[in-house]
Amino acid sequence: MSPSVCLQEMIRVIRGARTQGEERGVIQRECAAIRAQFRQADSGGRSHNLAKLLYVHMLGYPAHFGQMECVRLIASSKYSEKRIGYLGAMMLLDEKQDASLLITNSIKNDLSHSSQHVQSLALCTLACMGSAEMCRDLAPEIERLLKASNSYIKKKAALCAVHIVRKIPELGEMFTPSAHSLLSEKNHGVLHGAVILITELCERNPDNLKQFRKSVPELVQIMKNLVTSGYSPEHNVAGISDPFLQVRILRLLRILGRNNDAASDAMNDLLAQVATNTDSSKTAGSAVLYETVLTIMDIRSESGLRVLAVNILGRFLLNNDRNIRYISMTSLQKIVQTDHTAVQRHRGTIVDCLKDQDASVKRRALELSLALVSAANIRSMMKELLLFLSTCPPELRSHAASGIFNAAERYAPSQRWHIDTILHVLVTAGGDVRDETVPNLIQLITAASELHCYTVHKLYRALISDIVQQSLVQVACWCIGEYGDLLLKGECEEITPMQVTEDDVLDALETVLQSHMSTPTSRGFALTAIMKLSTRITNNVDRIRSVVSIYGSCIDVELQQRAVEYNALFKKYDHMRYFTMSYCTVILEFGCRSRLSLVLGGRGLKAEHVSIIFDCKDNVYLYWFLLQSVQLQMKAPSGDLIPAQGCGTVTQTVLLSYTNKANLKMRVRLSYSSQGTACQDMVQIDSFPSPAWS
Amino acid sequence: MRFLLLFNRQGRLRLQKWFIPLSNREKNKIISEMTLTVLARPPKACSFLQWRDLKIVYRRYASLFFCCGLEDQDNELLTLELLQRYVELLDQYFGNVCELDIIFNFDKAYFILDEFIMGGEIQETSRLCLARHMEEADAFQETVDEYEKNPTY
């Protein structure tokens, strides 16, 4: 292919390539030819070659060897070459490249060129990729151009000044006087640039803010003219006169009115006028209204105006256009803390948006709904949220579940409602809840002593219908182990009675043990529950004994260890077993989020058998623990490392004997090292709901 | 505005404009993530999404996706109008613009963009002015080229 082929032809050839390899071949040949051309001094098809290179660059191929060519072309006197050279500079050079500094001089010359088109190229390039040094060098030129007589140049110079101020905020002082005078321009382009420049100056420097507050009346007037002016074909978009300029002015007014009563007062009427008169049937009008609402909420506006703004957002919620609904919820989210009652009025519509098809809208609706939950509406809101949870997209599930838990904890009208709600969440989305949910729920159930019967029945029913949700399985197993006797009695006030035999219960627990869906933690819970039931049932102790001994050779080390210990209880301490596995499961919390489950026994000859099982969240090395006021005999702990994330437990058996008939008090001091640091924790247990001691 | 990207349904980039300095690696990363995210959206979905700390506004016109990355204070609804305006300008210039026009005349597409937006902000809000400026610049180029080809001396 001839090296002087034009751009169009090369593009055609590249697009005609059938495979990636073929394309690469074509491009490599072309680039080689272009490189050779660049090395030659002649100026024949230079701009074409650079254009070809830029196309290749856009496809993702390296084009850095074109950088110097850009510099050369920019310095050329031909307009067509300058044009492509500047485009190349914007595409290939950025402020990090050394070559970019080389074009500073060309830009400087071009800024004073006789043709406005050349000046425009230079301004555009400077605003696009000008580095801090370049900006510093050329700032005086830009300042001069701001005062030019040509509006075409003035508007570009204004935006160039914006770029300079962003790069070097201190240079803002240079532009402040010109910026002020530009506000009296009639040309919309210049006005637009001026407003952006003033916005940038005010955001960077609070002194500028004070100074430009004096321009508020002027801005208000410009805005009024725009709103009340007749149809102008140049600037009209869907019935709104120059929405771009209107939005920028509103944004500037927001910055000027923030935290300032005088400025806010001055713009009050205007904002009310815009809010009421703008037609929001098309996007342009909605954009202006949206900006107006943001401004009203951010300045010191009077309450009537704020209510007007929230109502606009409420109207947006009912709009057919999904984008507008999304925007409205984003804005409501920002103001829900400060204007809670106003937003509450639109709660119904927001809750309806939970059912929207679009994932972005659903997410916003969820966040807003959670923010609107209060003691007054908790029951109805929770119904909606639970319904949402069952149909929501998977990426929102865990957020929704944790939001529901928080809301339930803060506003639960009754303990039973609270437990029901948590159960519902576990059934629907048990896989997406956080790890603390299981011990939290256990704690809640323990505390609600009058609901033990109800809870264990409910959990049993949930367990027999489905064992996929591990957190639910774990809580259910624990509960059945603990309150199994209430389950077997069969009667319960708040729930329809169901006859449950010992075999049914053991079947259910064994299913959990054997199912491949159960995690090791769940299996641990199930095994412990089975063991605990050995003291609460009468007919199937042998079955339990055999299950326990089977698991004594289980592959899972954790399970095996537990089974072996329980086996030991059967064999050596059978007379203790009843008391060991009786009612007392006390859950204590240590500082590092570990949980200490005490399963302790009641009477016995003269000994108390204490088995302490640690389920910890972090790695914990057990050194020792002390008991007060009793004689103790401590057996070796089953291990000295508790793996993290509740993946394992360590059991230490303590035999203690005391003759004092007073209540057993126990103080446990735990010394451990977690993640390299030594820690200590102490817990005292004063009361055990235990049977009378002998 | 931080960036403006144009790509088609196959993920081929047709135009890229960056308003902040980024390394090539970062640019490529953003391009691939934007392409993946936007192309994965269902057809009737909301035009706005949150990505890292930016608001992304996108819209599909025929076979091309126009995608912008906005900062926090930028007005998303107005950006939709901005994209609409750019497409109208392209349409006016090329006459019934299609993707091929932008492929074969990408330099012109860039010039139009550079007349419309500078430094991430709109520089001209009047359609007529913009069209006129493009014509004048092209005419200027042709005049100079003609002059160069046929010197009078």
GROMACS .gro file of C-alpha atoms in nm, chain A residues 467 507-516 518 522-524 526-527 530 547 551 559:
model
   21
  467ILE     CA    1  -3.224  -2.685   5.555
  507ASP     CA    2  -3.456  -3.734   6.240
  508ALA     CA    3  -3.451  -3.365   6.174
  509LEU     CA    4  -3.120  -3.317   6.351
  510GLU     CA    5  -2.963  -3.615   6.185
  511THR     CA    6  -3.071  -3.487   5.845
  512VAL     CA    7  -2.874  -3.174   5.916
  513LEU     CA    8  -2.575  -3.380   6.024
  514GLN     CA    9  -2.578  -3.590   5.712
  515SER     CA   10  -2.675  -3.336   5.448
  516HIS     CA   11  -2.402  -3.224   5.211
  518SER     CA   12  -2.463  -2.831   5.588
  522SER     CA   13  -2.403  -2.627   6.133
  523ARG     CA   14  -2.305  -2.988   6.185
  524GLY     CA   15  -2.140  -2.888   6.511
  526ALA     CA   16  -2.663  -3.026   6.528
  527LEU     CA   17  -2.436  -3.267   6.712
  530ILE     CA   18  -2.848  -3.410   6.974
  547VAL     CA   19  -2.500  -4.129   6.651
  551TYR     CA   20  -1.917  -3.925   6.455
  559LEU     CA   21  -1.692  -3.276   6.471
   0.00000   0.00000   0.00000
